[in-house]
Amino acid sequence: MSGGVDKIEDLRRRKSRSELGGGQKRVSAQHAKGKMTARERIHALLDPESFNEIDALVEHRCRDFEMDRNVIPGDGVVCGHGTIDGKLVYCFAQDFTVYGGSLGEMHGLKICKIIDMALKTGAPVIGLNDSGGARIQEGVASLGSYAEIFFRNVRASGVIPQISVIMGPCAGGAVYSPAITDFVVMVEGTSHMFITGPEVIKTVTNEEVGFEDLGGASTHAKKSGVTHFTAKDDKGALEIVKELIGLIPANNLQRATVVETNDSFDRLCENLETLVPDDPSLPYDMAIAIEEILDLGSFLEIQSDFAQNIIIGLGRLGGQSIGVVANQPIHLAGCLDIDASVKAARFVRFCDAFNIPILTFVDVPGFLPGANQEWGGIIRHGAKLLYAFAESTVPKLTVITRKAYGGAYDVMSSKHIRGDYNVAWPSAELAVMGAEGAVQIIHRRRIATSKNPDQERERLVEDYQEAFANPYKAASLGYLDDVIAPNETRIAMLKALGALLEKEEPRPEKKHGNIPL
Ligand code: HXC
């Protein structure tokens, strides 16, 4: 009997050693930086009492550098499953108080187990990263575990949603797991991501750059596009994850999520009647169209500070979750450039992988002209967006609000690359290019030989506008399914989405396509 009690006591002692992590001093240091501990983060993320820990008793087996004297059960990462709003998720949280959250062999294998279980059960996996990278004492065994994680991230890609939250350092090759996952969330001020740090950069290139500037949340939100969201603190970052989990299905075999909505199915969008200015050269905010047409307050913008000439995000239409891609005329006139194409292409592929219908808003004067764009490879990067829309088989709804010029018209989920329901507002202009440019090319001689070239140009531009700067030629060819008043757009989209939910569109069997990467 007393032996039994001793054994239970022993078990409790082992578990509480695991829960203590690197000890109170290091926990206090973590708090002093404004960071939560790994366990606090997991509890803030999951529904109360839902966390079920796995592998709390795993230990490292390194015997070099006197590591055998400091064995902490759990090995610096808290793993398990729980629920968010009742939905099953798997998660791991690196514990910075244990060897700086560094990833050794066993720490890495614990993460692998979590991804394997998430994949087997078809549940999202959420990684809370706070780590000094490869555990230096464990050498190549650490690198091996990293690669095992990368391999699993790739295998799970497109099968279960994977979300990475960066809540401290994430450096070197360690950045590649988050980079492969579907969404990255970074915490402002306390998280950093880089391949090589400021000191190495200084040694190799003589550039001087600080941690924050090199790889802080704001840098990755605005310059590199590596992060999809930023948050003021740990709690804010975890709230974003919860919102995302509500909008996406648990795996690629499930339908996009549907919830009850309070918004009416026959709501007219009166604010849209005057959204597009009469002067086609004036900008307007496409975000207004998105907010008006989707269920009110449901839109979650993704990568809002990066490539702002295109908007992407998730929201709801009639309670059904939907992905939105929209040209934004108030930035670069809504042109497609390298960053916008890549940003939208990856999002389209995410939606397609997880059965989320796509609603596309088009006001695009074309691809952004410039030698830097050409030398940077706009040809292959722009092709990514074309490829992504063309290969996607989810229901695709397209609304052309104004300009749909040139190749960009084709790319933006046009009928020809299998948009399912394509409509335009009366203000739409579907043409190879704008009237001024077109007249300059096709009537150059006529204008040059005219007695009054300016008057002649003006007249020809007006003629061209009347003939082509409207949606009716495209509608007459069936390239548009309808031309609708802006205020009817929500109603039209709801009806079309309802009709398309059972859509099936088989494609030829193949191992995978060869998207121009
Ligand atoms: C082992 C590590 C560690 C690591 C930190 N620690 N990084 N232990 N391996 N990689 C330990 C420290 O010894 C210390 O232990 C504790 O964690 C906290 O570290 P501090 O330096 O005191 O904390 P702080 O000042 O906040 O600095 C955090 C840090 C810094 C910026 C992460 O520790 C650091 O630069 N670490 C090294 C980062 C690095 O070069 N990693 C390898 C990258 S290459 P005590 O006992 O004092 O608490 C890589 C390759 C991955 O990761 C390859 C994948 C393919």
XYZ file of C-alpha atoms and ligand atoms in Angstrom:
572
model
C 0.000 0.000 0.000
C 2.681 2.481 1.069
C 4.742 1.408 -1.997
C 1.723 2.386 -4.157
C 1.510 5.810 -2.507
C 5.256 6.301 -3.032
C 4.854 5.544 -6.718
C 2.045 8.082 -7.085
C 4.163 10.588 -5.154
C 7.055 9.842 -7.505
C 4.812 10.398 -10.539
C 3.604 13.739 -9.121
C 7.161 14.822 -8.447
C 8.227 13.980 -11.999
C 5.271 15.836 -13.485
C 5.799 18.913 -11.363
C 9.490 18.999 -12.351
C 8.301 19.048 -15.932
C 5.862 21.863 -15.174
C 8.546 23.994 -13.512
C 10.544 24.144 -16.747
C 13.810 25.996 -16.257
C 12.830 27.258 -12.784
C 11.310 30.349 -11.212
C 14.243 32.664 -11.978
C 13.984 32.023 -15.688
C 10.169 32.203 -15.574
C 10.451 35.655 -13.962
C 12.920 36.706 -16.663
C 10.407 35.567 -19.287
C 7.647 37.615 -17.644
C 9.948 40.634 -17.319
C 10.281 40.643 -21.104
C 6.473 40.857 -21.380
C 6.284 37.227 -22.541
C 4.031 34.477 -21.216
C 5.461 31.050 -20.426
C 4.799 28.099 -22.723
C 2.067 26.723 -20.459
C 0.426 30.114 -19.971
C 0.299 30.487 -23.743
C -1.313 27.096 -24.236
C -3.919 27.816 -21.587
C -4.692 31.206 -23.177
C -5.064 29.516 -26.567
C -7.254 26.546 -25.716
C -10.718 26.172 -24.201
C -10.502 25.942 -20.367
C -9.623 22.458 -19.075
C -9.335 21.085 -22.625
C -5.544 20.669 -22.773
C -4.274 17.112 -22.690
C -0.483 17.037 -22.442
C 1.577 14.447 -24.278
C 5.231 13.554 -23.672
C 5.666 15.580 -20.464
C 8.186 12.944 -19.349
C 10.391 12.875 -22.439
C 14.030 13.684 -21.642
C 17.035 14.526 -23.781
C 19.738 11.885 -24.028
C 22.744 14.098 -24.627
C 25.717 13.217 -22.436
C 28.191 15.781 -23.770
C 28.999 19.175 -22.213
C 27.736 17.899 -18.808
C 24.208 17.860 -20.186
C 23.477 14.726 -18.131
C 23.536 16.950 -15.027
C 20.656 19.037 -16.292
C 17.824 16.871 -17.538
C 14.422 18.561 -17.444
C 11.400 16.339 -18.139
C 9.548 17.611 -21.185
C 12.820 18.798 -22.773
C 11.746 22.391 -23.338
C 8.579 21.962 -25.336
C 5.011 21.519 -24.078
C 2.948 19.383 -26.465
C -0.591 18.064 -26.629
C -4.092 18.584 -27.916
C -7.136 20.528 -26.831
C -9.996 22.473 -28.321
C -10.634 26.002 -29.563
C -14.360 26.806 -29.500
C -14.885 23.061 -29.301
C -12.718 22.282 -32.374
C -9.886 19.795 -31.872
C -6.371 21.189 -32.421
C -2.873 19.879 -31.774
C -0.291 22.305 -30.446
C 3.230 22.658 -29.158
C 4.820 25.529 -27.249
C 8.574 25.911 -26.929
C 9.667 26.739 -23.380
C 12.356 29.426 -23.455
C 13.179 28.746 -19.802
C 14.681 25.359 -20.738
C 17.936 25.792 -22.668
C 16.460 28.894 -24.290
C 13.753 26.785 -25.933
C 16.517 25.356 -28.105
C 15.611 22.344 -30.191
C 17.480 19.152 -29.404
C 16.834 15.665 -30.723
C 13.989 14.718 -28.331
C 12.442 18.188 -28.254
C 12.200 17.942 -32.044
C 10.790 14.426 -32.007
C 8.043 15.566 -29.616
C 6.986 18.154 -32.189
C 7.097 15.480 -34.902
C 4.748 13.292 -32.867
C 2.266 16.160 -32.589
C 2.271 16.791 -36.340
C 1.883 13.046 -36.995
C -1.102 12.835 -34.647
C -2.697 15.955 -36.127
C -2.330 14.459 -39.581
C -3.774 11.099 -38.521
C -6.786 12.740 -36.907
C -7.290 15.511 -39.475
C -6.903 18.405 -37.032
C -5.026 21.732 -37.365
C -1.598 22.023 -35.776
C -0.483 25.199 -34.015
C 3.161 25.831 -33.117
C 4.127 28.461 -30.544
C 7.779 29.218 -31.289
C 10.189 30.747 -28.765
C 13.595 29.230 -29.301
C 17.317 29.926 -29.560
C 17.385 27.483 -32.497
C 19.388 24.295 -32.824
C 20.563 23.105 -29.368
C 24.251 23.671 -29.739
C 25.270 20.854 -27.344
C 23.362 18.261 -29.376
C 24.943 19.058 -32.721
C 23.753 17.141 -35.743
C 21.066 15.268 -33.747
C 19.356 18.628 -33.426
C 19.636 19.310 -37.140
C 18.208 15.850 -37.821
C 15.129 16.592 -35.731
C 14.645 19.924 -37.488
C 14.640 18.191 -40.835
C 12.144 15.606 -39.541
C 9.860 18.517 -38.659
C 10.308 20.188 -42.058
C 9.494 16.906 -43.792
C 6.293 16.569 -41.768
C 5.317 20.198 -42.410
C 5.562 19.484 -46.127
C 3.679 16.196 -45.881
C 0.889 17.861 -43.916
C 0.729 20.887 -46.233
C -2.659 21.045 -47.916
C -4.021 18.266 -45.677
C -4.350 20.023 -42.312
C -4.007 23.750 -41.622
C -0.683 24.616 -39.959
C -0.249 27.842 -38.009
C 3.001 29.190 -36.515
C 3.111 31.866 -33.854
C 6.517 33.467 -33.314
C 6.737 34.625 -29.695
C 10.488 35.030 -29.235
C 13.593 34.283 -31.270
C 13.306 32.071 -34.360
C 16.605 32.039 -36.199
C 18.684 30.141 -38.706
C 17.156 27.103 -40.327
C 14.510 27.121 -37.612
C 12.590 29.693 -39.643
C 11.804 27.137 -42.312
C 9.155 25.285 -40.389
C 7.051 28.450 -39.933
C 7.797 29.425 -43.528
C 6.241 26.204 -44.806
C 3.147 26.493 -42.605
C 0.009 28.243 -43.850
C 0.004 31.225 -41.502
C 2.652 33.024 -39.455
C 1.727 35.359 -36.593
C 4.464 37.501 -34.977
C 4.429 39.430 -31.707
C 5.644 43.025 -31.944
C 8.830 43.811 -30.026
C 9.543 40.312 -28.695
C 9.739 38.113 -31.785
C 12.469 37.970 -34.409
C 12.979 35.839 -37.491
C 16.126 35.744 -39.601
C 18.394 33.302 -41.389
C 21.560 35.065 -40.241
C 21.615 37.495 -37.324
C 23.014 41.051 -37.088
C 26.473 39.896 -35.971
C 26.987 37.459 -38.828
C 25.728 40.035 -41.307
C 28.184 42.606 -39.939
C 31.069 40.134 -40.282
C 30.200 38.981 -43.785
C 28.799 42.071 -45.506
C 29.772 44.881 -43.134
C 26.109 45.961 -42.976
C 24.946 47.263 -39.607
C 21.389 46.353 -38.780
C 19.613 45.821 -35.464
C 17.474 42.816 -34.442
C 14.178 44.638 -34.814
C 14.996 46.213 -38.127
C 16.371 42.972 -39.515
C 13.691 40.533 -38.469
C 11.085 42.084 -36.176
C 7.345 41.761 -36.661
C 6.961 45.057 -38.463
C 9.763 44.256 -40.930
C 8.220 40.917 -41.834
C 4.743 42.432 -42.061
C 5.756 45.307 -44.350
C 8.961 44.413 -46.188
C 9.342 40.669 -46.567
C 5.751 39.439 -46.325
C 6.967 36.522 -44.173
C 4.349 37.139 -41.486
C 0.622 37.163 -42.153
C -0.364 38.882 -38.905
C 1.264 40.888 -36.136
C -0.017 41.376 -32.592
C 0.839 43.771 -29.775
C 1.459 40.962 -27.276
C 1.263 37.201 -26.748
C -2.429 37.296 -25.895
C -3.279 39.290 -29.020
C -1.376 36.781 -31.174
C -3.304 33.857 -29.671
C -6.607 35.672 -30.274
C -5.743 35.895 -33.983
C -5.109 32.140 -34.048
C -8.517 31.497 -32.469
C -10.236 33.691 -35.046
C -8.428 31.896 -37.873
C -9.347 28.461 -36.538
C -13.009 29.575 -36.567
C -12.796 30.442 -40.261
C -11.010 27.391 -41.646
C -11.933 23.718 -41.824
C -10.025 21.116 -39.808
C -8.678 19.350 -42.885
C -8.824 19.109 -46.667
C -11.722 16.642 -46.670
C -14.041 18.939 -44.752
C -16.220 21.670 -46.188
C -15.485 25.328 -45.379
C -17.070 26.202 -42.057
C -20.612 27.580 -41.828
C -22.034 29.460 -38.842
C -25.328 31.206 -38.107
C -25.288 34.801 -39.298
C -27.348 37.741 -38.090
C -26.799 39.561 -41.352
C -29.718 39.543 -43.772
C -29.614 37.604 -47.049
C -31.501 40.370 -48.904
C -29.539 43.354 -47.628
C -28.936 45.948 -50.358
C -25.493 47.587 -50.247
C -26.519 51.196 -50.743
C -23.065 52.560 -49.872
C -21.713 50.910 -53.006
C -23.891 52.948 -55.382
C -21.442 55.847 -55.270
C -18.246 53.971 -54.453
C -16.666 54.106 -57.919
C -15.869 57.728 -58.895
C -17.063 59.003 -62.289
C -13.489 59.936 -63.189
C -11.758 56.600 -63.957
C -8.403 58.005 -62.892
C -9.561 58.585 -59.304
C -8.933 55.933 -56.632
C -11.413 54.526 -54.120
C -11.126 52.084 -51.245
C -11.977 48.527 -52.294
C -12.087 47.531 -48.615
C -15.477 49.277 -48.475
C -16.890 46.904 -51.100
C -15.583 43.898 -49.166
C -16.999 45.101 -45.830
C -20.386 45.863 -47.385
C -20.832 42.629 -49.306
C -19.571 40.148 -46.712
C -21.490 39.462 -43.494
C -20.973 42.622 -41.461
C -17.821 42.616 -39.340
C -16.711 39.185 -40.548
C -13.648 40.103 -42.622
C -10.192 39.164 -41.332
C -7.553 40.742 -43.561
C -4.323 38.785 -44.069
C -0.920 40.396 -44.768
C -2.587 43.810 -44.489
C 0.702 45.739 -44.485
C 2.384 43.901 -47.364
C 1.734 44.472 -51.094
C -1.215 46.679 -50.252
C -2.189 46.922 -53.915
C -3.967 43.605 -53.381
C -6.213 42.701 -50.451
C -6.551 39.110 -49.265
C -8.467 37.735 -46.321
C -11.079 35.399 -44.931
C -14.625 36.298 -44.029
C -18.164 35.008 -44.205
C -20.936 35.265 -46.758
C -24.273 34.041 -45.444
C -22.360 32.410 -42.588
C -20.204 30.399 -45.012
C -16.470 31.088 -44.780
C -15.034 32.555 -47.953
C -11.647 33.801 -49.193
C -11.419 37.272 -50.707
C -8.882 38.519 -53.260
C -9.263 42.159 -54.346
C -7.277 44.732 -56.276
C -6.909 47.875 -54.176
C -7.050 51.057 -56.308
C -5.711 53.288 -53.519
C -2.298 51.582 -53.710
C -0.358 51.618 -57.018
C -3.755 52.112 -58.714
C -4.436 48.431 -58.000
C -1.713 47.220 -60.418
C -0.432 43.679 -60.078
C 3.253 43.572 -59.209
C 5.594 40.815 -58.028
C 4.677 40.995 -54.341
C 0.928 41.264 -54.958
C 0.966 38.299 -57.339
C 2.870 36.059 -54.944
C 0.782 37.156 -51.938
C -2.512 36.431 -53.671
C -1.315 33.229 -55.373
C -0.395 31.521 -52.114
C -3.699 32.541 -50.580
C -5.703 31.226 -53.549
C -3.878 27.894 -53.191
C -4.641 27.823 -49.454
C -8.349 28.381 -50.117
C -8.389 25.762 -52.849
C -6.596 23.186 -50.682
C -9.138 23.662 -47.887
C -12.359 23.919 -49.911
C -12.898 27.604 -49.188
C -14.778 29.404 -52.017
C -13.052 32.486 -53.457
C -14.642 35.872 -54.094
C -12.516 38.110 -56.330
C -12.951 41.873 -56.792
C -11.328 43.301 -59.893
C -10.160 46.836 -60.600
C -6.796 46.365 -62.257
C -5.186 48.621 -64.858
C -2.594 45.909 -65.623
C 0.784 44.703 -64.428
C 3.043 47.356 -62.885
C 5.443 48.676 -65.555
C 9.134 49.065 -64.714
C 12.583 47.624 -65.317
C 12.818 46.479 -61.679
C 9.622 44.498 -62.023
C 10.863 42.866 -65.258
C 14.307 42.084 -63.834
C 12.743 40.850 -60.634
C 10.811 38.285 -62.648
C 7.273 39.657 -62.866
C 6.788 37.205 -65.753
C 7.222 34.133 -63.560
C 5.755 35.703 -60.410
C 2.664 37.044 -62.185
C 2.252 33.575 -63.689
C 1.876 32.181 -60.160
C -1.393 34.010 -59.656
C -2.660 32.961 -63.070
C -1.667 29.378 -62.301
C -3.258 29.422 -58.842
C -6.611 30.704 -60.063
C -6.612 28.355 -63.065
C -5.839 25.211 -61.047
C -8.317 25.964 -58.252
C -11.574 24.057 -58.318
C -13.443 25.648 -55.399
C -16.462 27.859 -56.252
C -15.083 31.086 -57.741
C -17.114 34.300 -57.834
C -15.736 37.394 -59.596
C -16.976 40.991 -59.472
C -15.412 43.508 -61.862
C -16.017 46.938 -60.367
C -14.077 49.054 -62.858
C -10.894 48.357 -64.837
C -10.078 44.880 -66.099
C -7.315 45.574 -68.563
C -5.024 43.342 -70.545
C -3.451 40.177 -69.186
C -4.504 41.178 -65.692
C -8.159 40.783 -66.796
C -7.434 37.161 -67.714
C -5.488 36.512 -64.495
C -8.044 37.850 -62.036
C -10.312 34.784 -61.947
C -11.783 35.491 -65.375
C -14.383 33.243 -66.995
C -11.701 31.846 -69.290
C -9.658 30.374 -66.443
C -12.871 28.951 -65.002
C -14.478 31.582 -62.852
C -17.893 30.101 -62.028
C -19.924 33.267 -61.677
C -18.461 36.413 -63.198
C -20.293 39.702 -63.039
C -19.491 43.356 -63.559
C -20.866 46.638 -62.371
C -22.008 49.126 -65.075
C -18.842 51.129 -64.318
C -16.666 48.232 -65.552
C -14.260 48.575 -68.463
C -13.003 45.340 -69.997
C -10.372 46.080 -72.597
C -6.833 45.424 -73.722
C -5.819 48.758 -72.222
C -7.144 52.186 -71.178
C -8.622 54.493 -73.838
C -5.731 57.016 -73.892
C -3.094 54.349 -74.469
C -5.182 52.470 -77.004
C -5.918 55.555 -79.100
C -2.258 56.558 -79.034
C -1.308 53.202 -80.537
C -4.021 52.519 -83.076
C -4.588 56.112 -84.238
C -1.093 57.554 -83.980
C -0.833 58.433 -87.690
C -4.357 59.796 -87.845
C -3.727 62.077 -84.867
C -0.339 63.217 -86.214
C -1.798 64.159 -89.613
C -4.885 65.828 -88.195
C -5.280 69.637 -88.412
C -6.057 69.744 -84.698
C -4.297 66.760 -83.066
C -5.519 67.451 -79.505
C -9.144 67.736 -80.545
C -8.844 64.639 -82.736
C -7.258 62.633 -79.904
C -10.008 63.692 -77.518
C -12.688 62.656 -80.009
C -11.072 59.273 -80.643
C -10.679 58.642 -76.913
C -14.377 59.374 -76.428
C -15.288 57.013 -79.298
C -13.105 54.279 -77.824
C -14.586 54.766 -74.368
C -18.089 54.529 -75.704
C -17.292 51.371 -77.670
C -15.092 49.500 -75.172
C -15.064 51.156 -71.746
C -18.104 49.221 -70.573
C -19.015 45.659 -69.639
C -21.509 45.040 -72.440
C -19.190 43.679 -75.136
C -17.921 41.050 -72.648
C -21.483 40.318 -71.515
C -22.577 39.832 -75.125
C -19.835 37.232 -75.545
C -20.850 35.416 -72.364
C -17.563 36.292 -70.635
C -19.711 37.860 -67.934
C -22.712 36.029 -66.543
C -24.428 39.298 -65.730
C -24.059 43.024 -65.253
C -25.499 44.051 -61.905
C -26.102 47.222 -59.943
C -23.487 47.603 -57.184
C -26.141 47.608 -54.462
C -27.332 44.120 -55.542
C -23.899 42.541 -55.240
C -24.357 40.863 -51.835
C -27.651 39.317 -52.887
C -26.210 38.125 -56.219
C -23.136 36.617 -54.548
C -25.227 34.828 -51.928
C -27.428 33.252 -54.594
C -24.451 32.231 -56.713
C -22.562 30.786 -53.748
C -25.610 28.802 -52.663
C -25.912 27.303 -56.146
C -22.203 26.451 -56.354
C -21.676 24.668 -53.057
C -22.043 21.206 -54.573
C -19.775 22.101 -57.481
C -17.435 19.396 -58.762
C -14.705 20.061 -61.268
C -12.435 17.088 -61.877
C -8.971 17.723 -63.299
C -6.522 15.286 -64.946
C -4.730 13.037 -62.461
C -1.113 14.013 -61.931
C 1.563 13.840 -59.258
C 1.600 17.632 -59.054
C 1.742 20.522 -61.445
C 4.841 22.609 -62.028
C 3.847 26.072 -60.781
C 6.492 28.627 -61.837
C 8.138 29.080 -58.418
C 21.589 25.744 -26.301
C 20.881 27.851 -25.761
C 20.756 28.178 -27.120
C 21.070 27.176 -28.076
C 20.171 29.881 -25.975
N 20.529 28.944 -25.096
N 20.325 29.453 -27.221
N 21.284 26.652 -25.359
N 21.482 25.986 -27.613
N 20.966 27.417 -29.373
C 20.482 29.041 -23.636
C 21.521 29.984 -23.055
O 22.713 29.297 -22.854
C 20.867 30.384 -21.744
O 21.035 29.341 -20.817
C 19.404 30.403 -22.098
O 19.246 29.611 -23.281
C 18.886 31.796 -22.418
O 19.760 32.407 -23.346
P 20.282 33.894 -23.158
O 21.358 34.092 -24.175
O 20.603 34.172 -21.736
O 18.950 34.700 -23.528
P 18.787 36.026 -24.349
O 19.760 37.055 -23.893
O 17.340 36.351 -24.297
O 19.188 35.651 -25.850
C 18.449 34.708 -26.558
C 19.160 34.347 -27.886
C 20.621 33.963 -27.586
C 19.084 35.569 -28.813
C 18.357 33.224 -28.534
O 20.625 32.991 -26.544
C 21.307 33.382 -28.763
O 21.767 34.123 -29.649
N 21.422 32.066 -28.815
C 22.087 31.362 -29.847
C 21.278 31.374 -31.091
C 21.894 30.549 -32.177
O 22.973 30.892 -32.722
N 21.305 29.370 -32.454
C 21.724 28.513 -33.465
C 21.131 29.093 -34.773
S 21.467 28.073 -36.115
P 21.033 29.609 -19.243
O 21.384 28.280 -18.662
O 22.035 30.676 -19.004
O 19.645 30.036 -18.901
C 20.163 27.075 -36.095
C 20.203 26.071 -37.155
C 18.901 25.399 -37.285
O 19.296 27.129 -35.349
C 19.078 24.470 -38.415
C 17.815 23.900 -38.876
C 18.035 23.275 -40.196
